Every structure is written in C-alpha cells, then in structure tokens.
Amino acid sequence: MIRLNRRRFLRSSAAGASLLLAAPAIGRAGISANEKLGVAIVGVNGRGSEHISEFLKDDRTEIRVIVDVDEAVANRRCDDIAMKQGTRPTPVADMRQAFENSDVDLVSTATPNHWHALTGIWAMQAGKDAYIEKPVCHNVYEGTALIAAARKYGRMCQVGTQCRSSQAIIDAIAFMRSGGIGEVRLARGLCYKRRRSIGARGDYAIPATVNFDLWSGPATMTDPRCTRPNFHYDWHWQRHYGNGDLGNQGPHQTDIARWGLGIDAHPSRILSYGGRLGYQAERKDAAYIDAGDTANTEVSIYDYGDKCIVFETRGLSVDDSDDTELNTLFRSKSGNKVGVVFYGTEGFVVQDSYQHCYVYDKDMNVVKEFNGGGNHFGNFVSACQSRRVEDLNADVREGHLSAAVSHLGNISFYLGEQNRLSVEDLSAALSKFASPDDNQATLQRTVQHLKKNGVETDRDFLSLGALLEFDPDREVFTNNDQANPWLTREYRAPYICPKAGEV
Ligand SMILES: NC(=O)c1ccc[n+]([C@@H]2O[C@H](COP(=O)([O-])OP(=O)(O)OC[C@H]3O[C@@H](n4cnc5c(N)ncnc54)[C@H](O)[C@@H]3O)[C@@H](O)[C@H]2O)c1
C-alpha cells in the first residue's frame, strides 16, 4: 500500500468506511441502543487509570475486562472499579482473551508504546473499536498498518491526543486558520519538561507479579532482567519500548502544530540534533551512565515545503531561562513550558495548556484568550455509536501523521548519535539547512540552556543527526539507505505487527 499515493488512498478509504458504516447506530451486531457498550481497558498502571475514570463517568459504557500483564496492577484496578461501578470486571493478563470476549465492544489501551499498534490491530481484527494512546505506534509502518486495519474492518480508531477535543484549542486553531494572526508558516512545539535521571544502567529484577514475556511482546526479550531500576513508566526513555519525550509529550504538540498549520502529510526533510546530557554533571560523576538511551535534549526541524515545524525537547532544568521571547509568550521565566507557538505575520498564537491558548499581537500584547476542555473519550464512544469515522476528533490517520513527526525526528537523531560536534561545527552545519526558523538562534538558546545545567559546552557534546529526505507518499527515505530499516522493527513471534497490506 505504501507504493500508492497514500493521501489519496487514505482519504478515499476513510470516506468509504464511513459510507459503509453510516447506517447502523450501534456497534456490536445485535446490541440494542439501550444496552451498554462493553469496554476492555489494556494497561492500567498510569494513564490507564485515567481511561478507567473516563469510562466510569460515561453512562453508555460498562468496564467488563481489565488487561494488565502485572497481576497486582490488574487486581488493584478491578477492586477499585467494583466499588465504583457495582460490577467487578474480569482481570486477565493476555489481551487476546479480551478480544475473544463477545461482551467487549470497545478496547481502550494505555500500554507502553511498543505494544500500541499490535493491540489496536488485534482488537480491530476481532471486531472491536479501539482507543489507542499516543504515540499511536512505535514506528512509522505500524501507523500505516493501523489505518489499514481500521478501514478494512470498519472500526472506529481514536488516538489519545485529547487536545483534539479541547474547545480552547479547537477555537484558537479556527481563529488562526481564518487569518487571525496573518500568514503562518512556522510552529514551534516545546517540551521543556524536567526529566531526572532514571538511575544507573544495571541489572534489576523484573517484579514477580509481571509476565515479562507478555510485557516485552513485539520487542526482543533478550534477558529476563531489566536494565532500569523502575520497571513501569521509565521504559519511555529506552528506545526499544519508548520514543523519548519527542515521542511521549511530543505527539500532543506535534499534532497541534500540524493541525494548526493545516499540514496533511509527512515532512519531506528532517534534521535533528541533541543528546542525553547533563546527568554526569548533576551527579558529579563523569563515569555515570543513566539507564535511558533516548535524547533528553533534542531539536528537530521538519520541512513541509512552504511550512515548518520545529520541536524542542529539554529534559534538564528550565528554571531561570534566558529565552526572552518564549518567557514572554509563556508568561514565565521558570518551570516547565509545554505547548506550541504559532508565528504569524500579524502575531502569535500560543497553546500553553490543554485547555488554554493566548493570542498576541506583534508587540507581544495579549489580544485574545481561548479557554475550555472537552471529552475525548466521550467523543470516541459517540463515534462508536454513530459508526461515522468523521465524528472522531482524532482518527487514527491524524495520530499516524503526528506520531510520525516524532519517529522521523528520532531516526535522524539516532543515525547521527555518534556524530558529536563542537558548537561551531554544529552551527556551520545548520547554516546549510534553510528553514523559516532562525536555526542559529535556536541552537544558541539550546547551548545556553545546557551551560546553565553544567554541561561542558567547550567540549564536543551535541550530536548532529542525519539530514533525511523523505518521500511523504511512499513513506521511504530517498537519500539514506540506513534510515529505512528504522521505519519498522524486528518483531518477536508471535507478536508480529503486520504490514498495511497484510492486516
Ligand atoms: N494522553 C495522555 O495525556 C497520556 C498521558 C500519560 C501517558 N500516556 C500514554 O499512555 C501509555 C502508558 O503510559 P504509562 O505512563 O501509564 O505507562 P506505565 O508503564 O505506567 O503503565 C503501562 C501498563 O501497561 C501494562 N502492560 C504492558 N504490556 C502490556 C500488555 N501487553 N498487555 C496489558 N498490559 C500491559 C504494564 O504492566 C503497566 O501496568 C503510554 O503510551 C503513554 O504515552 C498518555
């Protein structure tokens, strides 16, 4: 399928799916309009507990199965749901049991990223609708396969980019796209979010309550041990399972940036630089090796022809920042800054929280504000009832394009990881990559930030990623053969994520 014009294929298949599915107002065959939709929630430690709260609030649904490979987590959640819902869901460790269960209509998943696509594909093949956390996939081809599965099996597939249902952001983007800040060609996504070291790389026991074979799933299970001290959550910073903050917080902001700029495709050129830096200085131990292997400092530039997205990740302290313009736009010199800045010829739109946006004029005066959240899970349930793909606020295709922003940026970074340069050499390299952003200013701000965190910038320290050219329709890199294998992964049987043409 990737040899076809993807955009045309996906649009026509989305339209086809909604036509096919427009008639029945119900999901499961034979279910009456008054009957509750049965929900299975997969992965319920952190974010999954919020999935539980959201479905408990919705009168149209009942949580019937809880899937977690950590039996302690599964049982704890089932006990809690029993108290709130009045009925106790069945706890299971293997998601395939939930998919075989005819009382389950919807599957909602918050597993680690390396499981997202396969969970969604298996669920949809079994006739369930799927809500899948961001990033919707761990690599680019998994996203394409998810779209193919949703269309082939006629299922609703919503991505957990809940800002798509946030009224503040919907209104701010409508304002901007109707010309509210003039012409807009550049969006800067920020994930300035403190991430401390996850501890020394080592040999740690897997918790006794965890089925590690199922947890590893599609990823290689080389050793029944763990290389990070904290088993849950910290996998985000190990590329085998997670995608760093560019692929963790990032997909919220890359999605808003793409949506706001009206970009409906992949970028055609990508360049990243960065590193996993500063923890040695923080620990005052030059030999310290943190267990993570994703960048904690990363700048990625995406060229979409006449438009550009820049995404900046900063995991070290962002307190007392020298970023004058960003400090003004985010109304704070200290603390985390997570959001998107749109640069228009007549002003700026700033998304500074999931429920709030500012509009500034060119002189940096606030001229408008947008407030209000939304109900992203409710939107999913409504679409499962209406059977109309276009009712979804975050259809899987949007999730795929936005997750791919993260994946493409990380591929550039990983390919250049050993290419550590001085600031001068990095600056010279960036001067050859034209973009609507001031690449040099962004680099200098990044260097200042690192200096403040004790990183020795007089030594070679930042890595320059590969400058990648990408064919947005065929989804292949055209200038770097080493890059193409990163669009997928080696799967471990039987947890093999099919390609789009094989779903
Ligand atoms: N939309 C948001 O705002 C938001 C916020 C936080 C996290 N997330 C996403 O939620 C996902 C989970 O993140 P987290 O922080 O909760 O991680 P976590 O490690 O705390 O929880 C993951 C849970 O999934 C379980 N699990 C792993 N493999 C499984 C499998 N095959 N079947 C069933 N259960 C399995 C683990 O045992 C664990 O209980 C991530 O993809 C993350 O990006 C989204």
Coordinates of C-alpha atoms and ligand atoms in Angstrom, one line a residue:
M1 CA 0.0 0.0 0.0
I2 CA 2.8 2.4 0.7
R3 CA 3.6 2.4 -3.0
L4 CA 0.2 4.0 -3.7
N5 CA -0.5 7.7 -3.2
R6 CA -1.1 7.4 0.5
R7 CA -3.0 10.6 0.9
R8 CA -5.5 9.7 -1.8
F9 CA -5.8 6.1 -0.6
L10 CA -6.4 7.1 3.0
R11 CA -8.9 9.8 2.2
S12 CA -10.9 7.5 -0.1
S13 CA -10.8 4.6 2.3
A14 CA -11.9 6.9 5.2
A15 CA -14.8 8.1 3.1
G16 CA -15.6 4.5 2.1
A17 CA -15.6 3.3 5.6
S18 CA -18.0 6.0 6.8
L19 CA -20.4 5.3 4.0
L20 CA -20.3 1.6 4.7
L21 CA -20.9 2.2 8.3
A22 CA -23.3 5.1 8.3
A23 CA -26.5 3.0 8.6
P24 CA -26.4 1.2 12.0
A25 CA -26.5 3.4 15.1
I26 CA -24.9 0.7 17.1
G27 CA -21.6 -1.1 17.2
R28 CA -21.8 -4.8 18.1
A29 CA -24.1 -6.8 16.0
G30 CA -27.4 -7.3 17.8
I31 CA -26.7 -4.8 20.6
S32 CA -29.7 -2.6 21.4
A33 CA -29.5 1.1 21.7
N34 CA -30.2 0.9 25.4
E35 CA -27.6 -1.7 26.1
K36 CA -24.3 -0.5 27.4
L37 CA -21.1 -0.9 25.4
G38 CA -18.7 -3.3 27.0
V39 CA -15.2 -1.9 27.5
A40 CA -11.9 -3.7 27.9
I41 CA -9.0 -1.5 29.1
V42 CA -5.5 -2.7 28.4
G43 CA -2.6 -1.4 30.5
V44 CA -3.9 0.2 33.6
N45 CA -0.9 1.4 35.7
G46 CA -0.6 5.2 35.0
R47 CA -2.6 6.6 32.1
G48 CA -4.8 3.5 32.0
S49 CA -6.2 4.5 35.4
E50 CA -7.5 7.7 33.8
H51 CA -9.1 5.6 31.0
I52 CA -10.9 3.8 33.8
S53 CA -12.2 7.1 35.3
E54 CA -13.3 8.3 31.9
F55 CA -15.4 5.2 31.1
L56 CA -16.8 5.1 34.6
K57 CA -18.2 8.6 34.0
D58 CA -19.9 7.6 30.8
D59 CA -23.4 6.1 31.3
R60 CA -23.2 4.5 27.9
T61 CA -20.3 2.1 28.8
E62 CA -19.5 -0.6 31.3
I63 CA -16.0 -1.8 32.0
R64 CA -16.0 -5.6 31.7
V65 CA -12.4 -6.7 31.3
I66 CA -9.2 -5.3 32.7
V67 CA -6.0 -6.5 31.0
D68 CA -2.6 -6.0 32.6
V69 CA 0.5 -8.2 32.5
D70 CA 1.2 -7.1 36.0
E71 CA -1.4 -9.0 38.0
A72 CA -1.0 -6.8 41.0
V73 CA -1.9 -3.7 39.0
A74 CA -4.9 -5.5 37.3
N75 CA -6.4 -6.7 40.6
R76 CA -6.0 -3.4 42.3
R77 CA -7.9 -1.7 39.4
C78 CA -10.6 -4.3 39.3
D79 CA -11.2 -3.9 43.1
D80 CA -11.5 -0.2 42.7
I81 CA -13.8 -0.4 39.7
A82 CA -16.0 -2.9 41.5
M83 CA -16.6 -0.3 44.3
K84 CA -17.4 2.4 41.8
Q85 CA -19.3 0.5 39.1
G86 CA -21.0 -2.1 41.2
T87 CA -19.8 -4.9 39.0
R88 CA -16.2 -6.2 39.0
P89 CA -14.5 -6.6 35.6
T90 CA -12.6 -9.8 34.8
P91 CA -8.8 -9.3 35.2
V92 CA -6.7 -11.0 32.5
A93 CA -3.0 -10.9 31.6
D94 CA -3.3 -11.7 27.9
M95 CA -5.2 -9.2 25.8
R96 CA -6.2 -11.9 23.3
Q97 CA -8.7 -13.2 25.9
A98 CA -10.4 -9.8 26.0
F99 CA -10.6 -9.7 22.2
E100 CA -12.3 -13.1 22.1
N101 CA -14.9 -12.0 24.6
S102 CA -18.2 -11.2 22.9
D103 CA -19.2 -8.9 25.8
V104 CA -16.4 -6.5 24.8
D105 CA -17.3 -3.8 22.2
L106 CA -14.6 -1.2 22.8
V107 CA -10.9 -1.6 23.6
S108 CA -9.0 1.2 25.2
T109 CA -5.3 0.9 25.5
A110 CA -2.5 2.6 27.6
T111 CA 0.3 0.0 27.3
P112 CA 3.9 1.0 26.7
N113 CA 4.3 2.3 23.1
H114 CA 5.9 -0.8 21.6
W115 CA 2.5 -2.6 22.1
H116 CA 0.2 0.1 20.8
A117 CA -0.2 -0.9 17.1
L118 CA -0.4 -4.6 17.7
T119 CA -3.0 -4.1 20.4
G120 CA -5.1 -1.9 18.1
I121 CA -4.8 -4.3 15.1
W122 CA -5.7 -7.4 17.0
A123 CA -8.6 -5.6 18.6
M124 CA -10.0 -4.4 15.3
Q125 CA -9.4 -7.7 13.6
A126 CA -11.6 -9.1 16.4
G127 CA -14.3 -6.6 15.6
K128 CA -13.7 -4.1 18.4
D129 CA -13.4 -0.4 18.2
A130 CA -10.1 0.9 19.6
Y131 CA -8.9 3.9 21.5
I132 CA -5.1 3.9 21.4
E133 CA -2.8 6.2 23.4
K134 CA -0.3 8.4 21.8
P135 CA 2.0 7.9 20.1
V136 CA -0.3 5.6 18.2
C137 CA 2.6 3.5 17.0
H138 CA 6.2 2.8 17.9
N139 CA 7.4 3.2 14.4
V140 CA 6.1 4.6 11.1
Y141 CA 4.9 1.4 9.4
E142 CA 2.9 0.4 12.4
G143 CA 0.9 3.6 12.0
T144 CA 0.1 2.8 8.3
A145 CA -0.9 -0.7 9.3
L146 CA -3.3 0.6 12.0
I147 CA -5.0 2.8 9.4
A148 CA -5.4 -0.1 7.0
A149 CA -6.9 -2.3 9.8
A150 CA -9.4 0.4 10.8
R151 CA -10.6 0.8 7.3
K152 CA -10.6 -2.9 6.4
Y153 CA -12.6 -3.9 9.4
G154 CA -14.7 -0.8 9.5
R155 CA -13.8 0.1 13.1
M156 CA -13.5 3.4 14.9
C157 CA -9.9 4.1 15.9
Q158 CA -9.4 7.1 18.1
V159 CA -5.9 8.3 19.2
G160 CA -5.2 9.6 22.7
T161 CA -4.3 13.1 21.6
Q162 CA -7.1 14.6 23.8
C163 CA -6.3 18.2 22.8
R164 CA -8.2 17.4 19.6
S165 CA -11.4 17.6 21.8
S166 CA -10.3 20.7 23.7
Q167 CA -12.5 23.7 23.0
A168 CA -9.8 26.2 23.6
I169 CA -7.5 24.6 21.0
I170 CA -10.3 24.0 18.5
D171 CA -11.3 27.7 18.7
A172 CA -7.7 29.0 18.7
I173 CA -6.9 27.0 15.6
A174 CA -10.1 28.1 13.8
F175 CA -9.2 31.7 14.7
M176 CA -5.7 31.3 13.3
R177 CA -6.8 29.4 10.2
S178 CA -9.3 32.2 9.4
G179 CA -6.4 34.6 9.2
G180 CA -6.4 35.8 12.9
I181 CA -2.6 36.3 13.0
G182 CA -2.0 36.7 9.3
E183 CA 0.1 34.1 7.4
V184 CA 1.5 31.3 9.5
R185 CA 4.4 29.2 8.2
L186 CA 6.2 28.2 11.4
A187 CA 5.1 26.4 14.5
R188 CA 7.5 25.6 17.4
G189 CA 6.5 22.7 19.8
L190 CA 8.1 22.8 23.2
C191 CA 8.6 20.0 25.7
Y192 CA 10.6 21.8 28.3
K193 CA 9.8 19.3 31.0
R194 CA 12.2 18.3 33.7
R195 CA 13.2 14.6 33.5
R196 CA 15.6 13.5 36.1
S197 CA 18.0 10.5 35.5
I198 CA 16.1 7.2 35.8
G199 CA 19.1 5.7 37.6
A200 CA 22.2 3.9 36.6
R201 CA 22.0 1.3 33.8
G202 CA 22.2 -2.1 35.5
D203 CA 20.7 -5.5 36.1
Y204 CA 17.4 -5.3 38.0
A205 CA 14.9 -7.9 38.8
I206 CA 11.5 -8.0 37.0
P207 CA 8.7 -7.6 39.6
A208 CA 7.4 -11.0 40.5
T209 CA 3.8 -10.0 39.5
V210 CA 4.8 -9.2 35.9
N211 CA 4.6 -11.6 33.0
F212 CA 7.7 -10.3 31.2
D213 CA 7.2 -12.3 28.1
L214 CA 3.8 -10.6 27.5
W215 CA 5.2 -7.2 28.6
S216 CA 8.0 -7.5 26.0
G217 CA 5.6 -8.6 23.3
P218 CA 6.8 -7.3 19.9
A219 CA 10.2 -6.2 21.3
T220 CA 13.1 -8.6 21.6
M221 CA 13.3 -10.3 25.0
T222 CA 17.0 -10.8 25.3
D223 CA 17.2 -11.3 29.0
P224 CA 14.5 -11.8 31.7
R225 CA 16.1 -8.9 33.6
C226 CA 15.5 -5.2 33.4
T227 CA 18.2 -2.5 32.8
R228 CA 16.4 0.3 34.6
P229 CA 15.6 0.5 38.4
N230 CA 11.9 1.5 37.9
F231 CA 10.1 -1.2 35.9
H232 CA 7.0 0.7 35.0
Y233 CA 6.9 4.1 33.3
D234 CA 10.7 4.6 32.8
W235 CA 10.6 2.4 29.6
H236 CA 9.7 5.8 28.0
W237 CA 13.4 6.6 28.0
Q238 CA 14.6 3.3 26.4
R239 CA 14.1 3.3 22.7
H240 CA 13.4 -0.4 22.5
Y241 CA 10.0 0.4 24.1
G242 CA 9.5 4.2 24.2
N243 CA 10.3 7.1 22.0
G244 CA 11.8 9.7 24.4
D245 CA 10.0 12.9 25.1
L246 CA 9.8 13.7 21.4
G247 CA 7.5 10.7 21.2
N248 CA 6.0 11.0 24.6
Q249 CA 4.8 14.5 25.3
G250 CA 5.8 15.4 21.7
P251 CA 2.8 13.8 19.9
H252 CA 0.4 16.2 21.7
Q253 CA 2.3 19.2 20.5
T254 CA 3.3 17.9 17.0
D255 CA -0.3 17.1 16.5
I256 CA -1.5 20.6 17.4
A257 CA 1.3 22.2 15.3
R258 CA 0.4 20.1 12.3
W259 CA -3.3 20.7 12.8
G260 CA -2.8 24.5 13.2
L261 CA -0.6 24.8 10.2
G262 CA -3.1 22.7 8.1
I263 CA -0.5 20.1 7.2
D264 CA -2.0 16.9 5.9
A265 CA 1.2 15.0 5.0
H266 CA 4.6 13.8 6.3
P267 CA 7.6 16.2 6.1
S268 CA 10.0 15.9 3.1
R269 CA 13.2 16.8 5.0
I270 CA 14.1 16.2 8.6
L271 CA 17.1 17.1 10.7
S272 CA 17.7 16.6 14.5
Y273 CA 20.5 17.3 16.9
G274 CA 20.8 16.7 20.6
G275 CA 22.0 14.2 23.2
R276 CA 21.3 12.6 26.5
L277 CA 23.2 15.1 28.5
G278 CA 23.8 16.6 31.9
Y279 CA 23.3 13.7 34.3
Q280 CA 27.0 13.2 34.8
A281 CA 27.3 16.9 35.8
E282 CA 24.2 16.6 38.0
R283 CA 25.7 13.5 39.8
K284 CA 29.2 15.0 39.8
D285 CA 30.4 11.7 38.4
A286 CA 31.9 11.7 34.9
A287 CA 31.6 7.9 34.6
Y288 CA 27.8 7.8 35.4
I289 CA 25.7 6.0 32.8
D290 CA 22.0 6.7 33.0
A291 CA 19.8 3.7 32.1
G292 CA 17.9 5.7 29.4
D293 CA 19.1 5.8 25.8
T294 CA 16.8 8.4 24.3
A295 CA 17.7 12.1 23.9
N296 CA 16.8 14.3 26.8
T297 CA 17.9 17.4 24.8
E298 CA 16.7 17.4 21.2
V299 CA 15.9 19.9 18.5
S300 CA 14.2 18.6 15.4
I301 CA 13.4 20.6 12.3
Y302 CA 10.7 19.4 9.8
D303 CA 10.4 20.9 6.3
Y304 CA 7.0 20.7 4.8
G305 CA 7.8 22.7 1.7
D306 CA 6.2 26.1 2.5
K307 CA 5.8 25.3 6.2
C308 CA 8.0 24.2 9.0
I309 CA 7.6 22.6 12.4
V310 CA 10.4 22.8 15.0
F311 CA 10.2 20.7 18.1
E312 CA 12.4 21.3 21.1
T313 CA 12.9 18.8 23.9
R314 CA 14.6 19.9 27.1
G315 CA 14.8 17.4 30.0
L316 CA 17.2 19.3 32.1
S317 CA 16.1 22.2 34.4
V318 CA 14.5 25.1 32.5
D319 CA 14.3 27.3 35.6
D320 CA 15.6 30.8 35.2
S321 CA 15.7 30.6 31.4
D322 CA 17.2 33.2 29.2
D323 CA 14.7 32.6 26.4
T324 CA 13.3 36.1 26.4
E325 CA 10.7 35.7 23.7
L326 CA 9.4 32.3 24.9
N327 CA 9.4 33.6 28.5
T328 CA 7.1 36.4 27.4
L329 CA 4.9 34.2 25.3
F330 CA 4.6 31.6 28.1
R331 CA 4.4 34.3 30.8
S332 CA 7.1 32.6 32.9
K333 CA 10.8 32.6 33.2
S334 CA 10.9 29.4 35.3
G335 CA 9.4 26.0 35.4
N336 CA 8.3 23.7 32.6
K337 CA 7.0 25.0 29.3
V338 CA 4.9 22.6 27.3
G339 CA 3.0 23.9 24.3
V340 CA 3.1 25.3 20.8
V341 CA 3.9 28.7 19.4
F342 CA 2.5 29.6 16.0
Y343 CA 4.4 32.5 14.3
G344 CA 2.1 34.7 12.1
T345 CA 2.9 37.8 10.1
E346 CA 0.4 39.7 12.4
G347 CA 1.1 38.0 15.8
F348 CA 1.4 34.7 17.7
V349 CA -1.0 32.0 18.9
V350 CA 0.3 30.2 22.0
Q351 CA -1.1 26.9 23.2
D352 CA 0.2 26.8 26.8
S353 CA -2.0 24.1 28.4
Y354 CA -4.5 21.5 27.3
Q355 CA -7.4 23.9 28.0
H356 CA -5.9 27.3 27.2
C357 CA -4.5 29.4 24.3
Y358 CA -3.3 33.0 24.1
V359 CA -3.2 35.3 21.1
Y360 CA -0.6 38.0 21.0
D361 CA -0.1 40.9 18.6
K362 CA 3.3 41.6 17.0
D363 CA 4.1 43.8 20.0
M364 CA 3.6 40.9 22.4
N365 CA 0.3 42.2 23.9
V366 CA -2.3 39.6 24.7
V367 CA -5.3 40.4 22.5
K368 CA -7.4 37.3 22.9
E369 CA -7.7 34.1 25.0
F370 CA -9.4 30.8 24.5
N371 CA -10.5 28.6 27.3
G372 CA -12.2 25.2 27.7
G373 CA -11.5 21.5 27.7
G374 CA -13.5 18.6 26.2
N375 CA -14.5 15.0 26.5
H376 CA -12.2 13.0 24.2
F377 CA -13.4 9.6 25.4
G378 CA -17.0 10.7 25.1
N379 CA -16.3 11.7 21.5
F380 CA -14.9 8.2 20.9
V381 CA -18.0 6.5 22.4
S382 CA -20.3 8.7 20.4
A383 CA -18.5 7.8 17.2
C384 CA -18.7 4.1 18.1
Q385 CA -22.5 4.6 18.3
S386 CA -22.8 6.7 15.1
R387 CA -20.4 4.5 13.1
R388 CA -19.1 7.6 11.3
V389 CA -15.3 7.9 11.1
E390 CA -15.7 11.7 10.6
D391 CA -17.3 12.0 14.0
L392 CA -13.9 11.1 15.6
N393 CA -11.9 14.1 16.8
A394 CA -8.6 12.2 16.5
D395 CA -9.0 9.5 13.8
V396 CA -6.0 7.1 13.6
R397 CA -4.8 8.8 10.4
E398 CA -4.2 12.1 12.3
G399 CA -2.4 10.0 15.0
H400 CA -0.2 8.4 12.5
L401 CA 0.9 11.6 10.8
S402 CA 1.6 13.2 14.2
A403 CA 3.4 10.2 15.7
A404 CA 5.5 10.0 12.5
V405 CA 6.8 13.5 13.2
S406 CA 8.3 12.1 16.4
H407 CA 9.6 9.0 14.8
L408 CA 11.2 10.8 11.8
G409 CA 13.0 13.2 14.2
N410 CA 14.3 10.4 16.3
I411 CA 15.5 8.4 13.3
S412 CA 17.6 11.5 12.2
F413 CA 19.0 11.7 15.8
Y414 CA 19.8 8.0 16.2
L415 CA 21.6 7.9 12.8
G416 CA 23.9 10.7 13.9
E417 CA 24.3 9.8 17.5
Q418 CA 28.0 9.1 17.2
N419 CA 28.5 12.3 15.3
R420 CA 29.3 14.6 18.2
L421 CA 30.3 18.1 17.2
S422 CA 31.5 21.3 18.7
V423 CA 29.0 24.2 18.8
E424 CA 30.9 25.9 16.0
D425 CA 30.7 22.8 13.7
L426 CA 27.1 22.3 14.5
S427 CA 26.4 25.9 13.7
A428 CA 28.2 25.6 10.4
A429 CA 26.1 22.5 9.5
L430 CA 22.9 24.2 10.4
S431 CA 23.6 27.2 8.2
K432 CA 23.2 24.8 5.3
F433 CA 19.7 23.8 6.3
A434 CA 17.3 26.6 5.3
S435 CA 14.1 26.9 7.4
P436 CA 11.7 29.6 8.4
D437 CA 13.1 29.3 11.9
D438 CA 16.3 31.0 12.9
N439 CA 18.3 27.8 13.3
Q440 CA 21.3 29.6 14.8
A441 CA 19.2 31.4 17.4
T442 CA 17.6 28.1 18.4
L443 CA 21.0 26.4 18.7
Q444 CA 22.4 29.2 20.8
R445 CA 19.4 29.1 23.2
T446 CA 19.9 25.4 23.5
V447 CA 23.6 25.8 24.2
Q448 CA 22.8 28.4 26.9
H449 CA 20.3 26.1 28.5
L450 CA 22.9 23.3 28.6
K451 CA 25.5 25.6 30.1
K452 CA 23.1 26.5 32.9
N453 CA 22.8 22.9 33.7
G454 CA 26.6 22.3 34.0
V455 CA 27.1 20.7 30.6
E456 CA 30.6 21.5 29.4
T457 CA 30.0 23.2 26.1
D458 CA 33.6 23.7 25.3
R459 CA 34.0 20.0 24.6
D460 CA 32.3 18.2 21.7
F461 CA 29.0 17.2 23.2
L462 CA 25.9 17.6 20.9
S463 CA 25.2 15.0 18.1
L464 CA 24.2 16.1 14.7
G465 CA 21.6 13.8 13.2
A466 CA 21.4 12.7 9.6
L467 CA 19.7 15.2 7.2
L468 CA 17.0 12.9 5.8
E469 CA 14.9 13.3 2.7
F470 CA 11.6 11.5 2.9
D471 CA 9.0 10.7 0.3
P472 CA 5.8 11.6 2.1
D473 CA 3.6 9.4 -0.1
R474 CA 5.7 6.3 -0.4
E475 CA 6.9 6.6 3.2
V476 CA 10.5 5.9 2.4
F477 CA 13.8 7.8 2.9
T478 CA 15.2 8.7 -0.5
N479 CA 18.8 9.8 0.4
N480 CA 19.8 7.3 3.2
D481 CA 19.5 3.6 3.0
Q482 CA 20.5 3.2 6.6
A483 CA 17.4 5.1 7.6
N484 CA 14.8 2.9 6.1
P485 CA 15.1 -0.1 8.5
W486 CA 14.2 2.4 11.3
L487 CA 10.7 2.7 9.8
T488 CA 9.9 -0.7 11.2
R489 CA 11.5 -3.2 13.7
E490 CA 12.4 -6.8 14.1
Y491 CA 9.4 -8.4 15.7
R492 CA 9.4 -11.3 18.1
A493 CA 7.0 -14.1 17.1
P494 CA 4.1 -14.4 17.8
Y495 CA 3.9 -10.7 18.4
I496 CA 4.4 -9.7 14.8
C497 CA 2.7 -6.4 13.7
P498 CA 1.6 -7.0 10.1
K499 CA 2.4 -4.5 7.4
A500 CA -0.5 -2.5 6.0
G501 CA -1.1 -4.8 3.1
E502 CA -1.3 -7.8 5.4
V503 CA -3.8 -6.7 8.1
Ligands
LIG1 N1 -2.8 11.0 26.5 C1 -2.1 11.4 27.6 O1 -2.2 12.5 28.1 C2 -1.2 10.4 28.2 C3 -0.6 10.6 29.5 C4 0.2 9.7 30.0 C5 0.6 8.5 29.3 N2 0.1 8.4 28.1 C6 0.4 7.1 27.3 O2 -0.1 6.0 28.0 C7 0.7 4.9 27.8 C8 1.1 4.2 29.1 O3 1.9 5.1 29.9 P1 2.0 4.9 31.4 O4 2.8 6.1 31.9 O5 0.7 4.7 32.0 O6 3.0 3.6 31.5 P2 3.1 2.5 32.7 O7 4.3 1.8 32.5 O8 2.9 3.2 34.0 O9 1.8 1.6 32.5 C9 1.7 0.7 31.5 C10 0.9 -0.5 32.0 O10 0.7 -1.4 30.9 C11 1.0 -2.7 31.3 N3 1.3 -3.5 30.1 C12 2.5 -3.7 29.5 N4 2.3 -4.5 28.4 C13 1.1 -4.9 28.5 C14 0.3 -5.8 27.7 N5 0.9 -6.5 26.6 N6 -1.0 -6.1 28.0 C15 -1.5 -5.5 29.0 N7 -0.9 -4.6 29.9 C16 0.4 -4.3 29.5 C17 2.0 -2.6 32.3 O11 2.1 -3.7 33.2 C18 1.6 -1.3 33.0 O12 0.7 -1.6 34.1 C19 2.0 5.4 27.0 O13 1.9 5.1 25.7 C20 1.9 6.9 27.2 O14 2.4 7.6 26.1 C21 -0.8 9.2 27.5

